[in-house]
Amino acid sequence: MPPNTDQSSSETPTRTTGTVVVVGNPNVGKTTLFNRLCGLRAKATNLPGTTIEARHGITKCNGNRITLVDMPGVYSLALDQPESQSVAHCIAGKLEGTPTPAAVLIVIDATNLARNLRIANEALRTGLPCVVAMTMTDTASRRGLTLNAAKLENYLDCPVVPINARSGQGIDTLKKAISRARISASSLPSPDDEARVSEWCDGLVREAAGGTVATRNQKMRDRLDLAAVHPILGLLLFITIMAGLFYVIFALASIPMDLIELIFGHVGGWLHSVLPEGAIRDLVVDGVVGGLAGTVVFLPQILLLFFLISLLEDTGYLARAAFVMDRLMRRFGLPGQAFVPMLSAHACAIPAIMSARLVPDRRDRLAVILVAPFLSCSARLPVYVLLLGVLFADRPALAGLVFAGCYALGIVAALLSALLARRTLLKGRARPMVLELPDYRRPSIRTAALTAWDRGFLFLRKAGTVILGIVIVLWWLSAYPSSEPPAESIALKEQASMVADAAESESMEAEAESIATRSALAHSFAGRIGRFVQPVFDPLGYDWQLTIGVMTSFAAREVFVSTMAVLVAGGDDVEDPAIIKRIENARTDDGSRMLTPSSAASLLVFFVLAMQCLPTLAVTAREAGGWKWAMLQLGWMTAVAWLAAWITRMLVQAGGWA
Amino acid sequence: MTSPNTLSELSAGTEAILANATCGTDEGPLLRAMGLEPGERVRIARQGEPCIVEVRGTRIGLSRDISCQVQVTPAT
Ligand SMILES: Nc1nc2c(ncn2[C@@H]2O[C@H](COP(=O)(O)OP(=O)(O)OP(=O)(O)O)[C@@H](O)[C@H]2O)c(=O)[nH]1
Ligand SMILES: [Mg+2]
């Protein structure tokens, strides 16, 4: 990894005068406030060994540098839930990588004071200096609710600042108040005595809140909720919204994706022309530029997905949709919230796994992360197209059907694996859904943009470095040791130079070049590994060339088609139909066809199910909190893929179609 | 006074007071922290799967597994 130059994201915030933890109920505006205070200079980290995320940022209060820690929202510090325990640990200074906080910034929602005061009480009782930020004051006053911050301040015995986290109103006052954070000396009820706590909260609300609350448009909200969670109407609405979401992602992301490929293509071409021929040029052009292009190309999809999901989450719809999907997903041991990652995985498993944090329960979340790569991502498409072309060249209707079948196979494998995981490794009672249904709100573009930026940056920094390293290694394996071109190729080249006809000479040169490339790959480490590993894939009907194709696609699946093109067709222009034809007609060493119907069918099934994406593994390790999960994912998916591919081959052969 | 019912037995649009033994499930502490405390008045906005209740202006969706265990007294 490159040295971290961004001063705000140093691992141990040493120059800060203190750490302030942001604590509050879910959905009260903690993150909005955090973003207001820290801007873009935030760094998301997983809490050690968990999938729970804390975000660290730096802000200046009265000239003091303060590290702010944004934690997930919790209803209480004493609940038997990982989130709740993490927040409690963080406050107690027991969280690795976060020093004991100097103060707690309690965020309460002005429109729901009674409930928010419970966690305020718990935070005040920790004995740390506290400050209270009261958000949603704009909504409160719109509803005719007046809140007396001075009175609250008096009763809680610590600064209380009314703010509007969305517009930024009151933020400056809050910044000054943070340095006045104080240990409350007010008499606070023990959280164990629930009756007293409610009494205390109610008493404070009576004192501090006034005004006649305008009756809100309850009928309207009831109707919206009824429609949104309705078994049929809700499902239709859900399908429409999701279809729209993915249409927008696919339609809009393709433009920047093409552009990225174009730009990297040009950069590669330019470097190719200026660098002297040799290992360095190969490394820079094919390894580094190629690897970067392969990473950055995912960025538009990731940015768009998170932007749109953040907008959707902000409207309040996602909480309703979770109930709709819960009816279907619960049968497979997954909660309703798992639908966002599961759907996103059809675009790319990387953003899908990154969005698994919408799933509240740790076990559920791990199950989702583990099975997400089973779902057919867009990188599998070129492989499907190639293999379906081989299998059903003259039967497009059947090809279409099998194509849909590939998607179905991925979904079935994912759901069954999730069920299995929840029954064995991630055993535990499925938590019945309890979900606050937030008010319908106009989504904030600012929040969505910040979320997208945050995720995109995280992806580039964490995954990008790993991905790049892996791509370089794979490139090296397939490029070295460099071998002498075979005699056949040299002879052909000599012949070509003697042929008068320019066109014929050129085609002979190309042929010579292709023989040389093929021989180089065969003699490279990758080629040797391919030959060595081939017995493993022999039962599936793959020769050493297909084995190399399968092996190299561990970097990324789409590499398969270009590897095969290089390997058996001597060119890597996979758009060229002639090259595709040559792949289809390629021979094994003993002269039989490389892609028979049975080996093509088993290859297709293998590609549907196998974990062949190192970038995804890197992201799994990050999000699940350890490489052991990534290894489990790799092992399980490869085993399932191998077995299913073998069964497929047997069935096709038994059907007499080989 | 009518005998206590569970939340899942009440029809949409009615109101009820949460009884003292709020919930026998593991979710009890969570429900109470979310504001479903004994003595609170709730309005049932939707019955079934999920059951949607409103307490002090906050809406909470509960799957039936939970709503059938929450004890209430119907409010007049
Ligand atoms: N009207 C209004 N909306 C706000 C205010 N603060 C936050 N919001 C909105 O409230 C919603 C939730 O805000 P977040 O910042 O994501 O809340 P959070 O506390 O971080 O939520 P969790 O991380 O889920 O616990 C977003 O739609 C915000 O735009 C405010 O002061 N006024
Ligand atoms: Mg947040």
GROMACS .gro file of C-alpha atoms and ligand atoms in nm, chain A residues 25-32 72-73 135-139 142 163-166 314 441 444 447, ligand 1:
model
   56
   25ASN     CA    1  -3.074   0.666   1.786
   26PRO     CA    2  -3.083   0.551   1.425
   27ASN     CA    3  -3.190   0.802   1.165
   28VAL     CA    4  -3.160   1.113   1.381
   29GLY     CA    5  -2.903   1.287   1.161
   30LYS     CA    6  -2.572   1.174   1.313
   31THR     CA    7  -2.406   1.113   0.980
   32THR     CA    8  -2.547   1.430   0.829
   72PRO     CA    9  -2.413   0.333   1.385
   73GLY     CA   10  -2.740   0.443   1.543
  135THR     CA   11  -3.145   1.789   1.518
  136MET     CA   12  -3.465   1.813   1.314
  137THR     CA   13  -3.554   2.143   1.477
  138ASP     CA   14  -3.686   2.258   1.139
  139THR     CA   15  -3.931   1.968   1.121
  142ARG     CA   16  -4.302   2.304   1.112
  163ILE     CA   17  -2.941   2.254   1.495
  164ASN     CA   18  -3.057   2.169   1.149
  165ALA     CA   19  -2.801   1.916   1.032
  166ARG     CA   20  -2.934   1.931   0.683
  314ASP     CA   21  -3.341   0.873   0.257
  441ARG     CA   22  -3.863   1.257   0.344
  444SER     CA   23  -3.079   1.483   0.030
  447THR     CA   24  -2.587   1.307   0.157
  735LIG     N1   25  -3.527   1.809   0.822
  735LIG     C1   26  -3.413   1.762   0.871
  735LIG     N2   27  -3.366   1.648   0.824
  735LIG     C2   28  -3.250   1.601   0.875
  735LIG     C3   29  -3.177   1.669   0.974
  735LIG     N3   30  -3.068   1.596   1.004
  735LIG     C4   31  -3.072   1.487   0.927
  735LIG     N4   32  -3.181   1.489   0.847
  735LIG     C5   33  -3.222   1.384   0.754
  735LIG     O1   34  -3.247   1.267   0.829
  735LIG     C6   35  -3.215   1.150   0.757
  735LIG     C7   36  -3.123   1.060   0.834
  735LIG     O2   37  -2.999   1.123   0.853
  735LIG     P1   38  -2.864   1.044   0.882
  735LIG     O3   39  -2.760   1.148   0.902
  735LIG     O4   40  -2.839   0.939   0.783
  735LIG     O5   41  -2.900   0.976   1.020
  735LIG     P2   42  -2.807   0.884   1.112
  735LIG     O6   43  -2.836   0.924   1.251
  735LIG     O7   44  -2.667   0.888   1.067
  735LIG     O8   45  -2.871   0.743   1.085
  735LIG     P3   46  -2.804   0.599   1.114
  735LIG     O9   47  -2.663   0.604   1.068
  735LIG    O10   48  -2.891   0.507   1.037
  735LIG    O11   49  -2.817   0.579   1.259
  735LIG     C8   50  -3.154   1.200   0.627
  735LIG    O12   51  -3.257   1.200   0.530
  735LIG     C9   52  -3.114   1.342   0.658
  735LIG    O13   53  -3.115   1.424   0.543
  735LIG    C10   54  -3.231   1.794   1.022
  735LIG    O14   55  -3.175   1.859   1.109
  735LIG     N5   56  -3.348   1.835   0.967
   0.00000   0.00000   0.00000
